[in-house]
PDB file of C-alpha atoms and ligand atoms in Angstrom:
ATOM      1  CA  MET A   1       0.055  -0.058   0.036  1.00  0.00           C
ATOM      2  CA  LYS A   2       1.180   3.524  -0.887  1.00  0.00           C
ATOM      3  CA  ILE A   3       0.161   6.055   1.751  1.00  0.00           C
ATOM      4  CA  ILE A   4       0.766   9.888   1.809  1.00  0.00           C
ATOM      5  CA  MET A   5       0.576  11.807   4.993  1.00  0.00           C
ATOM      6  CA  LEU A   6      -0.684  15.484   4.604  1.00  0.00           C
ATOM      7  CA  GLY A   7      -1.058  18.125   7.220  1.00  0.00           C
ATOM      8  CA  ALA A   8       0.614  21.323   8.492  1.00  0.00           C
ATOM      9  CA  PRO A   9       4.214  21.228   9.911  1.00  0.00           C
ATOM     10  CA  GLY A  10       3.874  19.808  13.434  1.00  0.00           C
ATOM     11  CA  ALA A  11       0.411  18.198  12.738  1.00  0.00           C
ATOM     12  CA  GLY A  12       1.923  14.863  13.843  1.00  0.00           C
ATOM     13  CA  LYS A  13       2.568  13.303  10.440  1.00  0.00           C
ATOM     14  CA  GLY A  14       5.965  11.998  11.293  1.00  0.00           C
ATOM     15  CA  THR A  15       4.739  10.544  14.650  1.00  0.00           C
ATOM     16  CA  GLN A  16       1.801   8.739  12.957  1.00  0.00           C
ATOM     17  CA  ALA A  17       3.861   7.664   9.981  1.00  0.00           C
ATOM     18  CA  LYS A  18       6.291   5.884  12.186  1.00  0.00           C
ATOM     19  CA  MET A  19       3.388   4.043  13.891  1.00  0.00           C
ATOM     20  CA  ILE A  20       1.887   3.088  10.543  1.00  0.00           C
ATOM     21  CA  ALA A  21       5.247   1.842   9.241  1.00  0.00           C
ATOM     22  CA  ASP A  22       5.586  -0.393  12.292  1.00  0.00           C
ATOM     23  CA  LYS A  23       2.156  -1.803  12.298  1.00  0.00           C
ATOM     24  CA  TYR A  24       1.902  -2.409   8.555  1.00  0.00           C
ATOM     25  CA  SER A  25       5.616  -3.257   7.936  1.00  0.00           C
ATOM     26  CA  LEU A  26       6.011  -0.388   5.477  1.00  0.00           C
ATOM     27  CA  PRO A  27       9.091   1.826   5.052  1.00  0.00           C
ATOM     28  CA  HIS A  28       8.671   5.305   6.477  1.00  0.00           C
ATOM     29  CA  VAL A  29       9.978   7.707   3.862  1.00  0.00           C
ATOM     30  CA  SER A  30      10.380  11.335   5.078  1.00  0.00           C
ATOM     31  CA  THR A  31      12.008  13.867   2.804  1.00  0.00           C
ATOM     32  CA  GLY A  32      12.719  16.149   5.783  1.00  0.00           C
ATOM     33  CA  ASP A  33      14.641  13.205   7.528  1.00  0.00           C
ATOM     34  CA  ILE A  34      16.619  12.539   4.281  1.00  0.00           C
ATOM     35  CA  PHE A  35      17.564  16.225   4.091  1.00  0.00           C
ATOM     36  CA  ARG A  36      18.572  16.299   7.837  1.00  0.00           C
ATOM     37  CA  ALA A  37      20.603  13.235   7.430  1.00  0.00           C
ATOM     38  CA  ASN A  38      22.474  14.804   4.441  1.00  0.00           C
ATOM     39  CA  LEU A  39      22.955  17.986   6.517  1.00  0.00           C
ATOM     40  CA  LYS A  40      24.461  16.078   9.352  1.00  0.00           C
ATOM     41  CA  GLU A  41      26.859  14.252   6.978  1.00  0.00           C
ATOM     42  CA  GLY A  42      27.860  17.541   5.294  1.00  0.00           C
ATOM     43  CA  THR A  43      26.917  16.353   1.717  1.00  0.00           C
ATOM     44  CA  GLU A  44      26.429  18.654  -1.246  1.00  0.00           C
ATOM     45  CA  LEU A  45      22.758  17.993  -1.065  1.00  0.00           C
ATOM     46  CA  GLY A  46      22.552  18.774   2.640  1.00  0.00           C
ATOM     47  CA  LYS A  47      24.258  22.132   2.000  1.00  0.00           C
ATOM     48  CA  LYS A  48      21.905  23.082  -0.777  1.00  0.00           C
ATOM     49  CA  ALA A  49      18.748  22.045   1.233  1.00  0.00           C
ATOM     50  CA  LYS A  50      19.914  23.857   4.465  1.00  0.00           C
ATOM     51  CA  GLU A  51      19.729  27.290   2.547  1.00  0.00           C
ATOM     52  CA  TYR A  52      15.988  26.737   2.118  1.00  0.00           C
ATOM     53  CA  MET A  53      15.217  24.821   5.327  1.00  0.00           C
ATOM     54  CA  ASP A  54      16.795  27.562   7.513  1.00  0.00           C
ATOM     55  CA  LYS A  55      14.425  30.051   6.036  1.00  0.00           C
ATOM     56  CA  GLY A  56      11.393  27.889   6.392  1.00  0.00           C
ATOM     57  CA  ALA A  57      11.083  27.774   2.596  1.00  0.00           C
ATOM     58  CA  LEU A  58      10.649  24.668   0.564  1.00  0.00           C
ATOM     59  CA  VAL A  59      13.608  22.899  -1.131  1.00  0.00           C
ATOM     60  CA  PRO A  60      13.079  23.349  -4.913  1.00  0.00           C
ATOM     61  CA  ASP A  61      10.912  20.632  -6.506  1.00  0.00           C
ATOM     62  CA  GLU A  62      13.405  19.434  -8.995  1.00  0.00           C
ATOM     63  CA  LEU A  63      15.951  18.612  -6.221  1.00  0.00           C
ATOM     64  CA  THR A  64      13.298  17.040  -3.908  1.00  0.00           C
ATOM     65  CA  VAL A  65      11.610  14.915  -6.560  1.00  0.00           C
ATOM     66  CA  GLU A  66      14.855  13.405  -7.543  1.00  0.00           C
ATOM     67  CA  ILE A  67      15.775  12.446  -4.037  1.00  0.00           C
ATOM     68  CA  LEU A  68      12.294  10.974  -3.476  1.00  0.00           C
ATOM     69  CA  LEU A  69      12.158   8.959  -6.703  1.00  0.00           C
ATOM     70  CA  ASP A  70      15.669   7.467  -5.929  1.00  0.00           C
ATOM     71  CA  ARG A  71      14.386   6.493  -2.524  1.00  0.00           C
ATOM     72  CA  VAL A  72      11.237   4.753  -3.438  1.00  0.00           C
ATOM     73  CA  ALA A  73      13.020   2.925  -6.297  1.00  0.00           C
ATOM     74  CA  LYS A  74      14.830   0.898  -3.569  1.00  0.00           C
ATOM     75  CA  ASP A  75      13.928  -2.700  -3.007  1.00  0.00           C
ATOM     76  CA  ASP A  76      12.255  -2.134   0.341  1.00  0.00           C
ATOM     77  CA  CYS A  77       9.652   0.061  -1.184  1.00  0.00           C
ATOM     78  CA  LYS A  78       8.455  -2.618  -3.565  1.00  0.00           C
ATOM     79  CA  ASN A  79       5.340  -3.515  -1.609  1.00  0.00           C
ATOM     80  CA  GLY A  80       4.544   0.163  -0.689  1.00  0.00           C
ATOM     81  CA  TYR A  81       5.573   2.864   1.671  1.00  0.00           C
ATOM     82  CA  VAL A  82       4.443   5.736   3.891  1.00  0.00           C
ATOM     83  CA  LEU A  83       5.447   9.163   2.483  1.00  0.00           C
ATOM     84  CA  ASP A  84       5.763  11.728   5.186  1.00  0.00           C
ATOM     85  CA  GLY A  85       6.423  15.406   4.056  1.00  0.00           C
ATOM     86  CA  PHE A  86       6.162  14.518   0.299  1.00  0.00           C
ATOM     87  CA  PRO A  87       4.544  15.782  -1.832  1.00  0.00           C
ATOM     88  CA  ARG A  88       4.355  19.281  -0.616  1.00  0.00           C
ATOM     89  CA  THR A  89       3.470  21.061  -3.934  1.00  0.00           C
ATOM     90  CA  ILE A  90       1.124  20.178  -6.865  1.00  0.00           C
ATOM     91  CA  PRO A  91       4.112  19.647  -9.222  1.00  0.00           C
ATOM     92  CA  GLN A  92       5.644  17.153  -6.764  1.00  0.00           C
ATOM     93  CA  ALA A  93       2.225  15.276  -6.643  1.00  0.00           C
ATOM     94  CA  GLU A  94       2.002  15.263 -10.409  1.00  0.00           C
ATOM     95  CA  VAL A  95       5.499  13.848 -11.009  1.00  0.00           C
ATOM     96  CA  LEU A  96       4.804  11.035  -8.343  1.00  0.00           C
ATOM     97  CA  ASP A  97       1.471  10.211 -10.109  1.00  0.00           C
ATOM     98  CA  SER A  98       3.091  10.047 -13.571  1.00  0.00           C
ATOM     99  CA  GLU A  99       5.998   7.965 -12.415  1.00  0.00           C
ATOM    100  CA  LEU A 100       3.700   5.509 -10.609  1.00  0.00           C
ATOM    101  CA  LYS A 101       1.442   5.444 -13.686  1.00  0.00           C
ATOM    102  CA  LYS A 102       4.382   4.258 -15.783  1.00  0.00           C
ATOM    103  CA  LEU A 103       4.618   1.294 -13.451  1.00  0.00           C
ATOM    104  CA  GLY A 104       0.803   0.698 -13.654  1.00  0.00           C
ATOM    105  CA  ASP A 105       0.622   1.836 -10.165  1.00  0.00           C
ATOM    106  CA  ALA A 106      -0.947   4.634  -7.994  1.00  0.00           C
ATOM    107  CA  VAL A 107      -1.202   6.127  -4.577  1.00  0.00           C
ATOM    108  CA  ASP A 108      -3.806   4.296  -2.512  1.00  0.00           C
ATOM    109  CA  LEU A 109      -4.543   6.753   0.193  1.00  0.00           C
ATOM    110  CA  ALA A 110      -3.750  10.294   1.345  1.00  0.00           C
ATOM    111  CA  ILE A 111      -4.369  10.925   4.999  1.00  0.00           C
ATOM    112  CA  ASP A 112      -4.833  14.605   6.108  1.00  0.00           C
ATOM    113  CA  VAL A 113      -3.904  15.034   9.818  1.00  0.00           C
ATOM    114  CA  GLU A 114      -5.873  18.191  10.643  1.00  0.00           C
ATOM    115  CA  VAL A 115      -4.608  20.553  13.359  1.00  0.00           C
ATOM    116  CA  PRO A 116      -5.536  24.281  13.547  1.00  0.00           C
ATOM    117  CA  ASP A 117      -2.828  26.816  13.368  1.00  0.00           C
ATOM    118  CA  GLU A 118      -3.286  27.929  16.983  1.00  0.00           C
ATOM    119  CA  ASN A 119      -1.913  24.557  18.242  1.00  0.00           C
ATOM    120  CA  ILE A 120       0.943  24.311  15.862  1.00  0.00           C
ATOM    121  CA  VAL A 121       3.445  26.840  17.416  1.00  0.00           C
ATOM    122  CA  ARG A 122       3.009  25.146  20.911  1.00  0.00           C
ATOM    123  CA  ARG A 123       3.627  21.754  19.355  1.00  0.00           C
ATOM    124  CA  MET A 124       6.705  22.857  17.515  1.00  0.00           C
ATOM    125  CA  SER A 125       8.349  24.699  20.287  1.00  0.00           C
ATOM    126  CA  GLY A 126       8.134  21.592  22.392  1.00  0.00           C
ATOM    127  CA  ARG A 127       9.329  19.272  19.802  1.00  0.00           C
ATOM    128  CA  ARG A 128      12.538  17.399  20.387  1.00  0.00           C
ATOM    129  CA  ALA A 129      14.148  15.071  17.903  1.00  0.00           C
ATOM    130  CA  CYS A 130      16.665  12.242  17.875  1.00  0.00           C
ATOM    131  CA  LEU A 131      18.974  12.822  14.832  1.00  0.00           C
ATOM    132  CA  LYS A 132      20.128   9.203  15.011  1.00  0.00           C
ATOM    133  CA  CYS A 133      16.919   7.208  14.650  1.00  0.00           C
ATOM    134  CA  GLY A 134      14.459   9.964  13.752  1.00  0.00           C
ATOM    135  CA  ALA A 135      12.273   9.500  16.835  1.00  0.00           C
ATOM    136  CA  THR A 136      10.302  12.626  17.870  1.00  0.00           C
ATOM    137  CA  TYR A 137       9.219  13.641  21.254  1.00  0.00           C
ATOM    138  CA  HIS A 138       7.294  16.566  22.953  1.00  0.00           C
ATOM    139  CA  VAL A 139       8.570  17.916  26.204  1.00  0.00           C
ATOM    140  CA  GLU A 140       5.046  18.271  27.507  1.00  0.00           C
ATOM    141  CA  TYR A 141       2.840  15.867  25.460  1.00  0.00           C
ATOM    142  CA  ILE A 142       5.000  13.000  24.513  1.00  0.00           C
ATOM    143  CA  PRO A 143       8.098  13.192  26.901  1.00  0.00           C
ATOM    144  CA  PRO A 144      10.880  10.692  26.592  1.00  0.00           C
ATOM    145  CA  LYS A 145      11.412   8.400  29.663  1.00  0.00           C
ATOM    146  CA  LYS A 146      14.609  10.143  30.580  1.00  0.00           C
ATOM    147  CA  GLU A 147      14.617  13.871  29.920  1.00  0.00           C
ATOM    148  CA  GLY A 148      16.588  14.962  26.856  1.00  0.00           C
ATOM    149  CA  ILE A 149      17.581  11.317  25.920  1.00  0.00           C
ATOM    150  CA  CYS A 150      16.053   9.159  23.127  1.00  0.00           C
ATOM    151  CA  ASP A 151      14.097   6.093  24.477  1.00  0.00           C
ATOM    152  CA  ASP A 152      15.219   3.950  21.581  1.00  0.00           C
ATOM    153  CA  CYS A 153      18.963   4.690  21.170  1.00  0.00           C
ATOM    154  CA  GLY A 154      20.069   6.775  24.060  1.00  0.00           C
ATOM    155  CA  GLU A 155      21.213   9.726  21.977  1.00  0.00           C
ATOM    156  CA  PRO A 156      20.784  13.229  23.304  1.00  0.00           C
ATOM    157  CA  LEU A 157      17.718  14.910  21.797  1.00  0.00           C
ATOM    158  CA  VAL A 158      17.894  18.220  19.897  1.00  0.00           C
ATOM    159  CA  GLN A 159      15.641  21.023  19.120  1.00  0.00           C
ATOM    160  CA  ARG A 160      15.480  21.472  15.266  1.00  0.00           C
ATOM    161  CA  ASP A 161      16.952  24.836  14.112  1.00  0.00           C
ATOM    162  CA  ASP A 162      13.753  25.445  12.007  1.00  0.00           C
ATOM    163  CA  ASP A 163      11.471  24.943  15.039  1.00  0.00           C
ATOM    164  CA  LYS A 164      12.033  28.519  16.276  1.00  0.00           C
ATOM    165  CA  GLU A 165       8.756  30.467  16.388  1.00  0.00           C
ATOM    166  CA  GLU A 166       9.603  32.825  13.538  1.00  0.00           C
ATOM    167  CA  THR A 167      10.570  30.096  11.216  1.00  0.00           C
ATOM    168  CA  VAL A 168       7.508  28.053  12.245  1.00  0.00           C
ATOM    169  CA  LYS A 169       5.293  30.993  11.211  1.00  0.00           C
ATOM    170  CA  LYS A 170       6.987  31.186   7.877  1.00  0.00           C
ATOM    171  CA  ARG A 171       6.539  27.426   7.372  1.00  0.00           C
ATOM    172  CA  LEU A 172       2.881  27.665   8.278  1.00  0.00           C
ATOM    173  CA  SER A 173       2.296  30.259   5.566  1.00  0.00           C
ATOM    174  CA  VAL A 174       4.289  28.254   3.070  1.00  0.00           C
ATOM    175  CA  TYR A 175       1.995  25.233   4.070  1.00  0.00           C
ATOM    176  CA  HIS A 176      -1.091  27.188   3.378  1.00  0.00           C
ATOM    177  CA  GLU A 177       0.053  28.542   0.027  1.00  0.00           C
ATOM    178  CA  GLN A 178       1.782  25.502  -1.489  1.00  0.00           C
ATOM    179  CA  THR A 179       0.866  22.298   0.328  1.00  0.00           C
ATOM    180  CA  GLN A 180      -2.864  22.781   1.310  1.00  0.00           C
ATOM    181  CA  PRO A 181      -3.913  22.790  -2.425  1.00  0.00           C
ATOM    182  CA  LEU A 182      -2.982  19.044  -2.325  1.00  0.00           C
ATOM    183  CA  ILE A 183      -6.053  18.424  -0.156  1.00  0.00           C
ATOM    184  CA  ASP A 184      -8.301  19.355  -3.143  1.00  0.00           C
ATOM    185  CA  TYR A 185      -5.990  17.416  -5.469  1.00  0.00           C
ATOM    186  CA  TYR A 186      -6.394  14.097  -3.607  1.00  0.00           C
ATOM    187  CA  THR A 187     -10.097  14.765  -2.799  1.00  0.00           C
ATOM    188  CA  LYS A 188     -10.727  14.966  -6.621  1.00  0.00           C
ATOM    189  CA  LYS A 189      -8.917  11.669  -6.996  1.00  0.00           C
ATOM    190  CA  GLY A 190     -11.182  10.216  -4.365  1.00  0.00           C
ATOM    191  CA  ILE A 191      -8.506   8.990  -2.024  1.00  0.00           C
ATOM    192  CA  LEU A 192      -8.365  11.701   0.636  1.00  0.00           C
ATOM    193  CA  LYS A 193      -9.223  10.836   4.297  1.00  0.00           C
ATOM    194  CA  THR A 194      -9.264  13.424   7.048  1.00  0.00           C
ATOM    195  CA  VAL A 195      -8.413  12.659  10.781  1.00  0.00           C
ATOM    196  CA  ASP A 196      -8.573  14.913  13.757  1.00  0.00           C
ATOM    197  CA  GLY A 197      -4.972  15.479  14.759  1.00  0.00           C
ATOM    198  CA  THR A 198      -5.744  17.391  17.935  1.00  0.00           C
ATOM    199  CA  LYS A 199      -6.733  14.116  19.705  1.00  0.00           C
ATOM    200  CA  ASP A 200      -4.242  12.168  21.757  1.00  0.00           C
ATOM    201  CA  MET A 201      -1.536  10.498  19.742  1.00  0.00           C
ATOM    202  CA  LYS A 202      -3.058   6.964  20.313  1.00  0.00           C
ATOM    203  CA  ASP A 203      -6.580   8.139  19.407  1.00  0.00           C
ATOM    204  CA  VAL A 204      -5.356   9.704  16.222  1.00  0.00           C
ATOM    205  CA  PHE A 205      -3.684   6.453  15.402  1.00  0.00           C
ATOM    206  CA  ALA A 206      -6.872   4.436  16.030  1.00  0.00           C
ATOM    207  CA  ASP A 207      -8.670   6.680  13.536  1.00  0.00           C
ATOM    208  CA  ILE A 208      -5.832   6.205  10.987  1.00  0.00           C
ATOM    209  CA  THR A 209      -5.775   2.458  11.243  1.00  0.00           C
ATOM    210  CA  ALA A 210      -9.613   2.387  10.719  1.00  0.00           C
ATOM    211  CA  VAL A 211      -9.094   4.452   7.538  1.00  0.00           C
ATOM    212  CA  ILE A 212      -6.306   2.169   6.327  1.00  0.00           C
ATOM    213  CA  ASP A 213      -8.137  -1.099   7.075  1.00  0.00           C
ATOM    214  CA  ALA A 214     -11.164   0.221   5.168  1.00  0.00           C
ATOM    215  CA  VAL A 215      -9.123   0.551   1.964  1.00  0.00           C
TER     216      VAL A 215
HETATM  217  P1  ADP B 301       7.690  18.995   9.365  1.00  0.00           P
HETATM  218  O1  ADP B 301       7.760  17.541   9.801  1.00  0.00           O
HETATM  219  O2  ADP B 301       7.860  19.996  10.441  1.00  0.00           O
HETATM  220  O3  ADP B 301       6.603  19.264   8.489  1.00  0.00           O
HETATM  221  P2  ADP B 301       9.879  18.320   7.506  1.00  0.00           P
HETATM  222  O4  ADP B 301      10.833  17.562   8.351  1.00  0.00           O
HETATM  223  O5  ADP B 301       8.960  17.533   6.775  1.00  0.00           O
HETATM  224  O6  ADP B 301       9.055  19.262   8.477  1.00  0.00           O
HETATM  225  O7  ADP B 301      10.563  19.247   6.604  1.00  0.00           O
HETATM  226  C1  ADP B 301      11.536  20.189   7.093  1.00  0.00           C
HETATM  227  C2  ADP B 301      11.975  21.076   5.798  1.00  0.00           C
HETATM  228  O8  ADP B 301      12.617  20.286   4.856  1.00  0.00           O
HETATM  229  C3  ADP B 301      10.856  21.800   5.204  1.00  0.00           C
HETATM  230  O9  ADP B 301      10.610  23.056   5.899  1.00  0.00           O
HETATM  231  C4  ADP B 301      11.510  21.996   3.802  1.00  0.00           C
HETATM  232  O10 ADP B 301      12.370  23.092   3.784  1.00  0.00           O
HETATM  233  C5  ADP B 301      12.229  20.753   3.566  1.00  0.00           C
HETATM  234  N1  ADP B 301      11.404  19.760   2.910  1.00  0.00           N
HETATM  235  C6  ADP B 301      11.001  18.590   3.359  1.00  0.00           C
HETATM  236  N2  ADP B 301      10.253  17.981   2.518  1.00  0.00           N
HETATM  237  C7  ADP B 301      10.085  18.679   1.308  1.00  0.00           C
HETATM  238  C8  ADP B 301       9.414  18.600   0.193  1.00  0.00           C
HETATM  239  N3  ADP B 301       8.732  17.571  -0.112  1.00  0.00           N
HETATM  240  N4  ADP B 301       9.574  19.726  -0.698  1.00  0.00           N
HETATM  241  C9  ADP B 301      10.287  20.688  -0.435  1.00  0.00           C
HETATM  242  N5  ADP B 301      10.942  20.895   0.695  1.00  0.00           N
HETATM  243  C10 ADP B 301      10.839  19.834   1.651  1.00  0.00           C
HETATM  244  P1  ADP B 302       5.057  16.641  11.703  1.00  0.00           P
HETATM  245  O1  ADP B 302       5.804  15.504  11.177  1.00  0.00           O
HETATM  246  O2  ADP B 302       3.704  16.774  11.130  1.00  0.00           O
HETATM  247  O3  ADP B 302       5.828  17.893  11.628  1.00  0.00           O
HETATM  248  P2  ADP B 302       5.576  15.543  14.348  1.00  0.00           P
HETATM  249  O4  ADP B 302       5.107  14.211  14.274  1.00  0.00           O
HETATM  250  O5  ADP B 302       6.975  15.836  14.398  1.00  0.00           O
HETATM  251  O6  ADP B 302       4.805  16.412  13.220  1.00  0.00           O
HETATM  252  O7  ADP B 302       4.921  16.216  15.652  1.00  0.00           O
HETATM  253  C1  ADP B 302       5.165  17.575  16.082  1.00  0.00           C
HETATM  254  C2  ADP B 302       5.192  17.718  17.597  1.00  0.00           C
HETATM  255  O8  ADP B 302       3.980  17.361  18.243  1.00  0.00           O
HETATM  256  C3  ADP B 302       6.263  16.609  18.120  1.00  0.00           C
HETATM  257  O9  ADP B 302       6.879  17.276  19.304  1.00  0.00           O
HETATM  258  C4  ADP B 302       5.380  15.482  18.573  1.00  0.00           C
HETATM  259  O10 ADP B 302       5.956  14.679  19.640  1.00  0.00           O
HETATM  260  C5  ADP B 302       4.126  16.244  19.049  1.00  0.00           C
HETATM  261  N1  ADP B 302       2.889  15.387  18.684  1.00  0.00           N
HETATM  262  C6  ADP B 302       2.614  14.592  17.730  1.00  0.00           C
HETATM  263  N2  ADP B 302       1.377  14.080  17.856  1.00  0.00           N
HETATM  264  C7  ADP B 302       0.726  14.644  18.836  1.00  0.00           C
HETATM  265  C8  ADP B 302      -0.567  14.553  19.501  1.00  0.00           C
HETATM  266  N3  ADP B 302      -1.514  13.767  18.942  1.00  0.00           N
HETATM  267  N4  ADP B 302      -0.812  15.301  20.576  1.00  0.00           N
HETATM  268  C9  ADP B 302       0.205  16.148  21.089  1.00  0.00           C
HETATM  269  N5  ADP B 302       1.433  16.239  20.612  1.00  0.00           N
HETATM  270  C10 ADP B 302       1.773  15.578  19.511  1.00  0.00           C
HETATM  271 ZN1   ZN B 303      16.874   7.680  18.752  1.00  0.00          ZN
END
């Protein structure tokens, strides 16, 4: 199954995508994680992406699409995947569709995790991430067992550079302008499902599994 996670930055896409990946044994493909891994390793791609990420802007479609298509061409994606943070623009969605079509394939489901803007800044300012395994926590809502340390791998948790309030506001406006139109795009294709992302993490996941199991 090929699933796309939609929603504002901080809506909980990554958190839910990980849980979906575990339950349904699908790879979790996050373009943001790929860019951050490259940033950490100091690759050319990482350097290019950083210019945009730091400003809260989107990395250009051309670059992003290439990375994503490379990733989903890997063997582990043969039976499907959960895309988290891609597509973020209509052109990205169109390329994905046309590439899948060539293979006689298509996206099965787009899940919109809906959270109002008012809740987002609070979520983002409390977000802490493990750069080693990609796990995400929240200081207040989803704290790690030991403060500042990843439950899974014991690495120190960090606050992302782009989770500062000003950058978050910029990312939200970019979301409304460039990414929200995808909700219409997938509605027209008849594959969009919306879940209430303000609920507790486990309740959001229960709603999501109900949607997936109905496909
Ligand atoms: P969040 O999980 O908060 O929505 P991500 O980790 O998905 O953030 O993305 C972080 C940043 O990486 C984005 O602000 C953007 O600069 C870049 N990025 C990630 N995915 C894409 C994409 N599909 N298209 C363009 N830029 C992207
Ligand atoms: P996204 O990938 O959409 O940017 P994340 O999954 O990283 O969002 O979640 C953003 C922040 O909100 C993280 O700190 C995460 O731990 C927290 N979070 C995720 N889901 C919930 C929820 N249902 N209720 C409260 N906080 C949540
Ligand atoms: Zn970790």
